[in-house]
N, CA and C atoms as an extended XYZ file, in Angstrom:
429
Properties=species:S:1:pos:R:3:atomname:S:1:resname:S:1:resid:I:1 pbc="F F F"
N       137.539      208.927      299.714 N   MET     1
C       137.174      208.719      298.376 CA  MET     1
C       136.021      209.610      298.311 C   MET     1
N       136.266      210.595      296.925 N   GLN     2
C       135.796      211.578      296.596 CA  GLN     2
C       135.089      211.007      295.371 C   GLN     2
N       133.377      211.434      295.634 N   GLN     3
C       132.365      211.014      294.513 CA  GLN     3
C       132.806      211.951      293.217 C   GLN     3
N       132.119      211.821      292.331 N   SER     4
C       132.222      212.424      290.888 CA  SER     4
C       131.219      213.891      291.368 C   SER     4
N       131.198      214.560      292.059 N   PHE     5
C       130.146      215.687      292.464 CA  PHE     5
C       129.972      216.672      290.996 C   PHE     5
N       131.377      217.071      290.401 N   GLY     6
C       131.222      217.955      289.261 CA  GLY     6
C       130.486      217.267      288.038 C   GLY     6
N       131.059      215.862      287.752 N   LYS     7
C       130.623      215.170      286.833 CA  LYS     7
C       128.728      214.842      287.169 C   LYS     7
N       128.528      215.022      288.357 N   TYR     8
C       127.151      214.577      288.487 CA  TYR     8
C       126.320      216.317      288.421 C   TYR     8
N       126.877      217.620      288.656 N   ALA     9
C       126.300      218.754      288.384 CA  ALA     9
C       126.126      218.765      286.763 C   ALA     9
N       127.435      218.229      286.130 N   THR    10
C       127.258      218.759      284.440 CA  THR    10
C       126.525      217.951      284.090 C   THR    10
N       126.086      216.319      284.287 N   LEU    11
C       125.335      215.450      284.028 CA  LEU    11
C       123.833      216.317      284.000 C   LEU    11
N       123.806      216.623      285.383 N   THR    12
C       122.371      217.120      285.510 CA  THR    12
C       121.969      218.462      284.471 C   THR    12
N       122.786      219.220      284.356 N   ALA    13
C       122.564      220.469      283.321 CA  ALA    13
C       122.170      220.266      281.739 C   ALA    13
N       122.801      218.815      281.245 N   LEU    14
C       122.952      218.718      280.008 CA  LEU    14
C       121.429      217.690      279.692 C   LEU    14
N       121.252      216.414      280.580 N   VAL    15
C       120.198      216.043      280.579 CA  VAL    15
C       119.101      215.935      281.387 C   VAL    15
N       118.964      216.924      282.572 N   GLY    16
C       118.058      216.918      283.232 CA  GLY    16
C       118.266      216.384      284.411 C   GLY    16
N       117.401      216.665      285.468 N   GLN    17
C       117.607      215.719      286.867 CA  GLN    17
C       116.947      214.668      287.176 C   GLN    17
N       116.133      214.479      286.411 N   GLU    18
C       115.274      213.063      286.531 CA  GLU    18
C       116.145      211.828      285.902 C   GLU    18
N       116.733      212.322      284.552 N   THR    19
C       117.654      211.101      283.600 CA  THR    19
C       118.825      211.277      284.303 C   THR    19
N       119.512      212.143      284.916 N   ALA    20
C       120.881      212.267      285.941 CA  ALA    20
C       120.371      211.168      286.964 C   ALA    20
N       119.640      211.589      287.630 N   GLN    21
C       119.353      210.419      288.786 CA  GLN    21
C       119.126      209.042      288.411 C   GLN    21
N       118.783      208.825      287.751 N   GLN    22
C       118.894      207.713      286.945 CA  GLN    22
C       119.673      206.951      286.540 C   GLN    22
N       120.910      207.552      286.021 N   LEU    23
C       122.081      207.417      284.972 CA  LEU    23
C       123.036      207.353      286.588 C   LEU    23
N       122.671      207.882      287.707 N   MET    24
C       123.978      208.043      288.565 CA  MET    24
C       123.305      208.118      290.218 C   MET    24
N       122.643      206.982      290.393 N   PRO    25
C       121.399      207.360      291.115 CA  PRO    25
C       122.324      207.510      292.997 C   PRO    25
N       123.448      206.955      293.116 N   GLU    26
C       124.479      207.338      294.224 CA  GLU    26
C       124.370      208.679      294.950 C   GLU    26
N       123.589      209.479      293.722 N   TYR    27
C       123.474      210.849      294.510 CA  TYR    27
C       122.032      211.305      294.901 C   TYR    27
N       121.384      210.164      295.154 N   ALA    28
C       120.277      210.854      294.980 CA  ALA    28
C       119.922      211.429      296.576 C   ALA    28
N       120.658      211.353      297.291 N   SER    29
C       120.864      212.238      298.773 CA  SER    29
C       121.099      213.704      298.742 C   SER    29
N       121.673      213.984      297.342 N   PHE    30
C       122.423      215.325      296.947 CA  PHE    30
C       121.310      216.488      297.017 C   PHE    30
N       120.881      217.259      297.141 N   GLN    31
C       120.119      218.440      296.870 CA  GLN    31
C       120.569      218.946      295.325 C   GLN    31
N       119.625      219.330      294.898 N   VAL    32
C       119.483      219.614      293.570 CA  VAL    32
C       118.374      220.416      293.069 C   VAL    32
N       118.643      221.682      291.897 N   THR    33
C       117.667      222.368      291.310 CA  THR    33
C       118.172      222.522      290.071 C   THR    33
N       117.315      222.710      288.810 N   THR    34
C       117.545      223.339      287.435 CA  THR    34
C       117.003      224.315      287.057 C   THR    34
N       117.425      225.272      285.994 N   GLY    35
C       116.777      226.490      285.617 CA  GLY    35
C       117.370      226.685      284.279 C   GLY    35
N       116.575      227.571      283.967 N   LYS    36
C       117.248      228.226      282.594 CA  LYS    36
C       117.353      229.966      282.715 C   LYS    36
N       118.446      230.465      281.886 N   VAL    37
C       118.313      232.044      281.343 CA  VAL    37
C       118.820      232.251      280.792 C   VAL    37
N       118.588      233.206      280.045 N   GLY    38
C       119.179      233.745      278.709 CA  GLY    38
C       119.186      235.463      278.828 C   GLY    38
N       120.074      236.158      278.275 N   SER    39
C       120.444      237.380      278.616 CA  SER    39
C       121.861      237.676      277.822 C   SER    39
N       121.810      239.218      277.887 N   MET    40
C       123.238      239.628      277.843 CA  MET    40
C       123.574      240.490      278.673 C   MET    40
N       123.161      240.095      279.889 N   ASP    41
C       123.592      240.993      280.898 CA  ASP    41
C       123.743      239.570      282.334 C   ASP    41
N       125.142      239.875      282.544 N   LEU    42
C       125.779      238.684      283.243 CA  LEU    42
C       125.282      238.632      284.952 C   LEU    42
N       124.793      239.779      285.365 N   LYS    43
C       124.474      240.257      286.746 CA  LYS    43
C       122.761      239.457      286.689 C   LYS    43
N       122.039      239.130      285.425 N   LYS    44
C       120.630      238.850      285.195 CA  LYS    44
C       121.280      237.275      285.448 C   LYS    44
N       122.204      236.656      285.102 N   VAL    45
C       122.719      234.868      284.925 CA  VAL    45
C       122.547      234.789      286.517 C   VAL    45
N       123.794      235.550      286.894 N   ILE    46
C       124.119      235.370      288.393 CA  ILE    46
C       122.925      235.500      289.087 C   ILE    46
N       121.622      236.598      288.889 N   SER    47
C       121.129      236.502      290.145 CA  SER    47
C       119.645      235.543      289.848 C   SER    47
N       119.811      234.894      288.377 N   SER    48
C       118.486      233.490      288.185 CA  SER    48
C       119.102      232.559      288.993 C   SER    48
N       120.689      232.454      289.009 N   VAL    49
C       121.061      230.894      289.929 CA  VAL    49
C       120.865      231.228      291.476 C   VAL    49
N       121.105      232.618      291.670 N   GLU    50
C       120.944      232.573      293.324 CA  GLU    50
C       119.503      232.227      293.751 C   GLU    50
N       118.490      233.208      292.936 N   THR    51
C       117.183      233.389      293.098 CA  THR    51
C       116.577      231.466      292.866 C   THR    51
N       116.983      230.679      291.968 N   ALA    52
C       116.671      229.320      292.178 CA  ALA    52
C       117.201      228.902      293.250 C   ALA    52
N       118.447      228.883      293.692 N   ALA    53
C       119.070      228.404      294.899 CA  ALA    53
C       118.297      228.663      296.076 C   ALA    53
N       117.719      229.774      296.303 N   LYS    54
C       117.088      230.385      297.557 CA  LYS    54
C       115.660      229.580      297.320 C   LYS    54
N       115.131      229.881      296.278 N   ARG    55
C       113.435      229.485      296.219 CA  ARG    55
C       113.494      227.624      296.353 C   ARG    55
N       114.737      227.203      295.944 N   ASN    56
C       114.271      225.541      296.131 CA  ASN    56
C       114.799      224.979      297.158 C   ASN    56
N       114.925      225.966      297.979 N   GLY    57
C       116.166      225.513      299.619 CA  GLY    57
C       117.262      224.884      299.630 C   GLY    57
N       118.086      225.227      298.090 N   ILE    58
C       119.578      224.614      297.934 CA  ILE    58
C       120.641      225.191      299.061 C   ILE    58
N       119.929      226.699      299.270 N   ILE    59
C       121.101      227.702      300.177 CA  ILE    59
C       119.805      228.237      301.344 C   ILE    59
N       120.101      228.868      302.388 N   ASN    60
C       119.542      229.591      302.756 CA  ASN    60
C       120.374      231.196      302.969 C   ASN    60
N       119.541      232.028      301.952 N   GLY    61
C       119.555      233.253      302.254 CA  GLY    61
C       120.511      234.421      303.091 C   GLY    61
N       120.249      233.893      304.363 N   GLU    62
C       120.273      234.223      305.631 CA  GLU    62
C       121.719      234.066      306.298 C   GLU    62
N       122.125      233.043      305.565 N   VAL    63
C       123.320      232.719      305.716 CA  VAL    63
C       124.818      233.156      305.070 C   VAL    63
N       125.286      233.612      305.686 N   TYR    64
C       126.484      234.621      304.632 CA  TYR    64
C       126.998      233.629      303.686 C   TYR    64
N       127.985      232.728      304.895 N   ARG    65
C       128.722      231.528      303.944 CA  ARG    65
C       127.760      230.728      303.010 C   ARG    65
N       127.018      230.383      303.125 N   GLU    66
C       126.001      230.164      302.090 CA  GLU    66
C       125.824      230.349      300.689 C   GLU    66
N       124.964      232.070      300.987 N   THR    67
C       125.259      232.388      299.591 CA  THR    67
C       126.688      232.765      298.952 C   THR    67
N       127.758      232.940      299.965 N   HIS    68
C       129.232      233.019      299.476 CA  HIS    68
C       129.809      232.369      298.721 C   HIS    68
N       129.725      230.888      298.946 N   ALA    69
C       129.977      229.922      298.351 CA  ALA    69
C       129.434      229.341      297.286 C   ALA    69
N       127.927      229.973      297.005 N   LEU    70
C       127.124      229.503      295.539 CA  LEU    70
C       127.885      230.974      294.986 C   LEU    70
N       127.905      232.286      295.188 N   TYR    71
C       128.266      233.130      294.154 CA  TYR    71
C       129.763      232.786      293.624 C   TYR    71
N       130.700      232.117      294.269 N   HIS    72
C       131.997      231.520      294.130 CA  HIS    72
C       132.074      230.821      292.869 C   HIS    72
N       130.904      229.675      293.207 N   ALA    73
C       130.541      228.717      292.131 CA  ALA    73
C       130.180      229.258      291.203 C   ALA    73
N       129.128      230.086      291.159 N   ILE    74
C       128.690      230.766      289.526 CA  ILE    74
C       129.682      231.659      288.924 C   ILE    74
N       130.311      232.245      289.633 N   ILE    75
C       131.427      232.619      288.936 CA  ILE    75
C       132.073      231.972      288.278 C   ILE    75
N       132.993      230.555      288.923 N   GLU    76
C       133.488      229.921      288.389 CA  GLU    76
C       133.189      229.676      287.079 C   GLU    76
N       131.901      228.987      287.118 N   ALA    77
C       131.113      228.614      285.943 CA  ALA    77
C       130.769      229.264      284.952 C   ALA    77
N       130.753      230.891      285.287 N   ALA    78
C       130.603      231.522      284.322 CA  ALA    78
C       131.786      231.792      283.676 C   ALA    78
N       132.884      231.742      284.616 N   GLU    79
C       134.792      232.001      283.496 CA  GLU    79
C       134.273      230.915      282.608 C   GLU    79
N       134.225      229.612      282.634 N   GLY    80
C       133.848      228.820      281.773 CA  GLY    80
C       133.244      228.979      280.776 C   GLY    80
N       132.149      229.688      280.594 N   VAL    81
C       131.319      229.601      279.846 CA  VAL    81
C       131.619      230.863      278.996 C   VAL    81
N       132.190      232.067      279.884 N   THR    82
C       132.589      233.156      278.869 CA  THR    82
C       134.465      233.094      278.407 C   THR    82
N       135.123      231.658      279.112 N   ARG    83
C       136.096      232.016      278.533 CA  ARG    83
C       137.106      232.461      279.294 C   ARG    83
N       136.437      232.993      280.563 N   GLY    84
C       137.591      233.677      281.289 CA  GLY    84
C       137.477      235.302      281.689 C   GLY    84
N       136.612      235.685      280.409 N   LYS    85
C       136.446      237.213      280.074 CA  LYS    85
C       134.577      237.612      280.617 C   LYS    85
N       134.575      237.795      281.960 N   LEU    86
C       133.280      237.550      282.484 CA  LEU    86
C       132.562      239.162      281.812 C   LEU    86
N       132.450      239.076      280.587 N   SER    87
C       131.503      240.085      280.251 CA  SER    87
C       130.749      239.135      279.007 C   SER    87
N       129.380      239.863      278.871 N   VAL    88
C       128.535      239.032      277.929 CA  VAL    88
C       127.894      240.517      276.994 C   VAL    88
N       127.182      241.695      277.334 N   GLY    89
C       126.466      242.409      276.571 CA  GLY    89
C       127.156      243.189      276.042 C   GLY    89
N       128.467      243.723      277.551 N   GLU    90
C       129.528      244.942      277.159 CA  GLU    90
C       130.156      244.590      275.252 C   GLU    90
N       130.285      243.336      275.236 N   ILE    91
C       130.918      242.951      274.247 CA  ILE    91
C       130.536      241.931      272.872 C   ILE    91
N       129.051      242.756      273.057 N   MET    92
C       127.887      242.204      272.048 CA  MET    92
C       127.866      240.385      272.029 C   MET    92
N       127.854      240.029      273.120 N   ARG    93
C       127.555      238.651      273.531 CA  ARG    93
C       126.319      238.206      274.076 C   ARG    93
N       125.454      237.167      273.761 N   THR    94
C       124.356      236.735      274.613 CA  THR    94
C       124.465      235.689      275.626 C   THR    94
N       123.896      234.738      276.219 N   VAL    95
C       123.859      233.705      276.784 CA  VAL    95
C       122.647      232.789      276.554 C   VAL    95
N       122.410      231.794      276.325 N   GLY    96
C       121.193      231.191      276.518 CA  GLY    96
C       121.889      229.838      277.403 C   GLY    96
N       121.274      229.502      278.622 N   LEU    97
C       121.937      228.776      279.286 CA  LEU    97
C       120.979      227.958      280.135 C   LEU    97
N       121.150      226.447      280.257 N   THR    98
C       120.380      225.573      281.450 CA  THR    98
C       121.591      225.796      282.523 C   THR    98
N       121.061      225.290      283.675 N   PHE    99
C       121.974      225.519      284.775 CA  PHE    99
C       121.610      224.624      285.760 C   PHE    99
N       122.588      223.643      286.498 N   SER   100
C       122.241      223.082      287.675 CA  SER   100
C       122.843      223.320      288.714 C   SER   100
N       122.142      223.278      290.175 N   ILE   101
C       122.937      223.390      291.237 CA  ILE   101
C       123.028      222.375      292.040 C   ILE   101
N       123.984      221.796      292.413 N   VAL   102
C       124.037      220.757      293.518 CA  VAL   102
C       124.884      220.836      294.367 C   VAL   102
N       124.042      220.635      295.739 N   ARG   103
C       124.649      220.065      297.304 CA  ARG   103
C       124.897      219.042      297.907 C   ARG   103
N       126.031      218.923      298.657 N   GLY   104
C       126.475      217.665      299.225 CA  GLY   104
C       127.296      217.487      299.564 C   GLY   104
N       127.525      216.474      300.050 N   ARG   105
C       128.884      215.832      300.739 CA  ARG   105
C       129.461      215.287      299.695 C   ARG   105
N       130.524      215.269      298.663 N   PRO   106
C       131.204      214.834      298.263 CA  PRO   106
C       131.941      213.645      298.576 C   PRO   106
N       132.484      213.736      299.728 N   TYR   107
C       133.882      212.641      300.707 CA  TYR   107
C       133.209      212.551      301.381 C   TYR   107
N       133.914      211.005      301.873 N   THR   108
C       133.136      210.341      302.844 CA  THR   108
C       133.341      210.689      304.078 C   THR   108
N       134.665      211.663      303.869 N   GLU   109
C       134.781      211.874      305.717 CA  GLU   109
C       133.876      213.140      306.208 C   GLU   109
N       133.491      213.010      307.223 N   ASP   110
C       132.084      214.244      307.450 CA  ASP   110
C       133.063      215.430      307.685 C   ASP   110
N       134.355      215.534      308.126 N   ALA   111
C       135.137      216.643      308.167 CA  ALA   111
C       134.918      217.806      307.304 C   ALA   111
N       135.134      217.157      305.702 N   GLU   112
C       134.987      217.558      304.697 CA  GLU   112
C       134.093      218.394      304.745 C   GLU   112
N       132.899      218.161      304.915 N   GLY   113
C       131.561      219.166      304.998 CA  GLY   113
C       130.802      219.127      303.533 C   GLY   113
N       129.973      220.130      303.758 N   GLU   114
C       129.240      220.205      302.471 CA  GLU   114
C       130.020      221.256      301.303 C   GLU   114
N       130.117      220.579      300.051 N   TRP   115
C       129.924      221.644      299.220 CA  TRP   115
C       128.573      221.747      298.123 C   TRP   115
N       128.942      222.820      296.866 N   ILE   116
C       128.147      223.032      296.254 CA  ILE   116
C       128.924      223.545      294.466 C   ILE   116
N       128.073      222.923      293.433 N   ALA   117
C       128.359      222.708      292.405 CA  ALA   117
C       127.663      223.515      291.645 C   ALA   117
N       127.590      224.472      290.491 N   VAL   118
C       126.914      224.935      289.454 CA  VAL   118
C       127.570      224.394      288.230 C   VAL   118
N       126.828      224.479      287.338 N   CYS   119
C       127.035      224.068      285.683 CA  CYS   119
C       126.053      225.059      285.157 C   CYS   119
N       126.618      225.424      283.923 N   PHE   120
C       125.730      226.188      282.851 CA  PHE   120
C       126.105      225.498      281.834 C   PHE   120
N       125.417      225.116      280.919 N   TYR   121
C       125.076      224.384      279.504 CA  TYR   121
C       124.315      225.164      278.565 C   TYR   121
N       125.050      225.594      277.211 N   GLY   122
C       124.067      226.107      276.482 CA  GLY   122
C       125.184      226.891      275.366 C   GLY   122
N       124.262      228.031      275.134 N   THR   123
C       125.145      228.906      273.809 CA  THR   123
C       125.469      230.239      274.080 C   THR   123
N       126.510      230.834      273.633 N   ILE   124
C       127.141      232.157      273.753 CA  ILE   124
C       127.536      232.310      272.105 C   ILE   124
N       127.128      233.555      272.308 N   GLY   125
C       127.633      234.184      270.402 CA  GLY   125
C       126.857      235.588      270.354 C   GLY   125
N       127.121      235.731      269.185 N   ALA   126
C       125.953      237.359      268.688 CA  ALA   126
C       124.956      237.255      268.868 C   ALA   126
N       124.357      238.320      269.520 N   PRO   127
C       123.002      238.578      269.496 CA  PRO   127
C       122.228      238.566      268.220 C   PRO   127
N       122.462      237.382      267.492 N   ILE   128
C       122.139      237.357      265.743 CA  ILE   128
C       121.298      235.590      265.878 C   ILE   128
N       120.455      235.116      265.566 N   LYS   129
C       119.761      233.738      266.086 CA  LYS   129
C       120.786      232.936      265.107 C   LYS   129
N       121.282      231.874      265.085 N   GLY   130
C       122.299      231.026      264.656 CA  GLY   130
C       123.787      231.710      264.747 C   GLY   130
N       124.213      232.257      265.139 N   LYS   131
C       125.259      233.001      265.039 CA  LYS   131
C       126.283      232.741      266.482 C   LYS   131
N       125.096      231.567      267.276 N   GLU   132
C       126.161      231.405      268.545 CA  GLU   132
C       127.148      230.021      268.469 C   GLU   132
N       127.262      229.651      269.775 N   HIS   133
C       127.719      228.165      270.010 CA  HIS   133
C       127.764      227.525      271.035 C   HIS   133
N       128.285      226.365      271.406 N   GLU   134
C       127.547      225.669      272.642 CA  GLU   134
C       128.453      226.086      273.645 C   GLU   134
N       128.674      225.813      274.791 N   THR   135
C       129.258      226.562      275.942 CA  THR   135
C       129.302      225.636      277.264 C   THR   135
N       130.106      225.577      278.045 N   LEU   136
C       129.978      225.036      279.359 CA  LEU   136
C       130.793      225.363      280.476 C   LEU   136
N       130.431      225.119      281.491 N   GLY   137
C       131.220      225.851      282.389 CA  GLY   137
C       130.833      225.403      284.155 C   GLY   137
N       131.813      224.725      284.842 N   LEU   138
C       131.461      224.210      286.115 CA  LEU   138
C       132.367      225.306      287.273 C   LEU   138
N       131.531      225.213      288.238 N   GLY   139
C       132.063      225.728      289.268 CA  GLY   139
C       131.815      225.172      290.832 C   GLY   139
N       133.185      224.778      291.644 N   ILE   140
C       132.679      224.013      292.739 CA  ILE   140
C       133.319      224.529      293.919 C   ILE   140
N       132.710      224.729      295.135 N   ASN   141
C       133.036      225.772      295.956 CA  ASN   141
C       132.727      224.644      297.323 C   ASN   141
N       133.226      224.831      298.648 N   HIS   142
C       133.074      224.390      299.750 CA  HIS   142
C       131.976      225.049      300.561 C   HIS   142
N       131.311      224.906      301.410 N   ILE   143
C       130.334      225.549      302.233 CA  ILE   143
C       130.730      225.734      303.336 C   ILE   143
């Protein structure tokens, strides 16, 4: 059986870690962290998520496979936010995002190992207040 790993990551990005744990207590064993980032530079978005994951012990930055898995989850989530075109500032767009990072074992079979999910929720649009719209992106990768 597979748990709703992506749903939990999305809920956490939308309502925060404490509320998500109250609504889905079966995920209490998963490692979770959240953060916020706003930028016209996609590199800053990626590095903010990587930094939060390392600082909060979600991944070990010295282990390549963990950093690599996180990177792919971030890129997949960013593609959802940007509608498949990984560009922001170059085309005069800015993002203001809340993010969640969730790590755990969404499968009951131990052989499936650990997985990592990244979810972004926030706004994207022209760098003019009030000219943005909501956006959501989810990325999941095995470690």
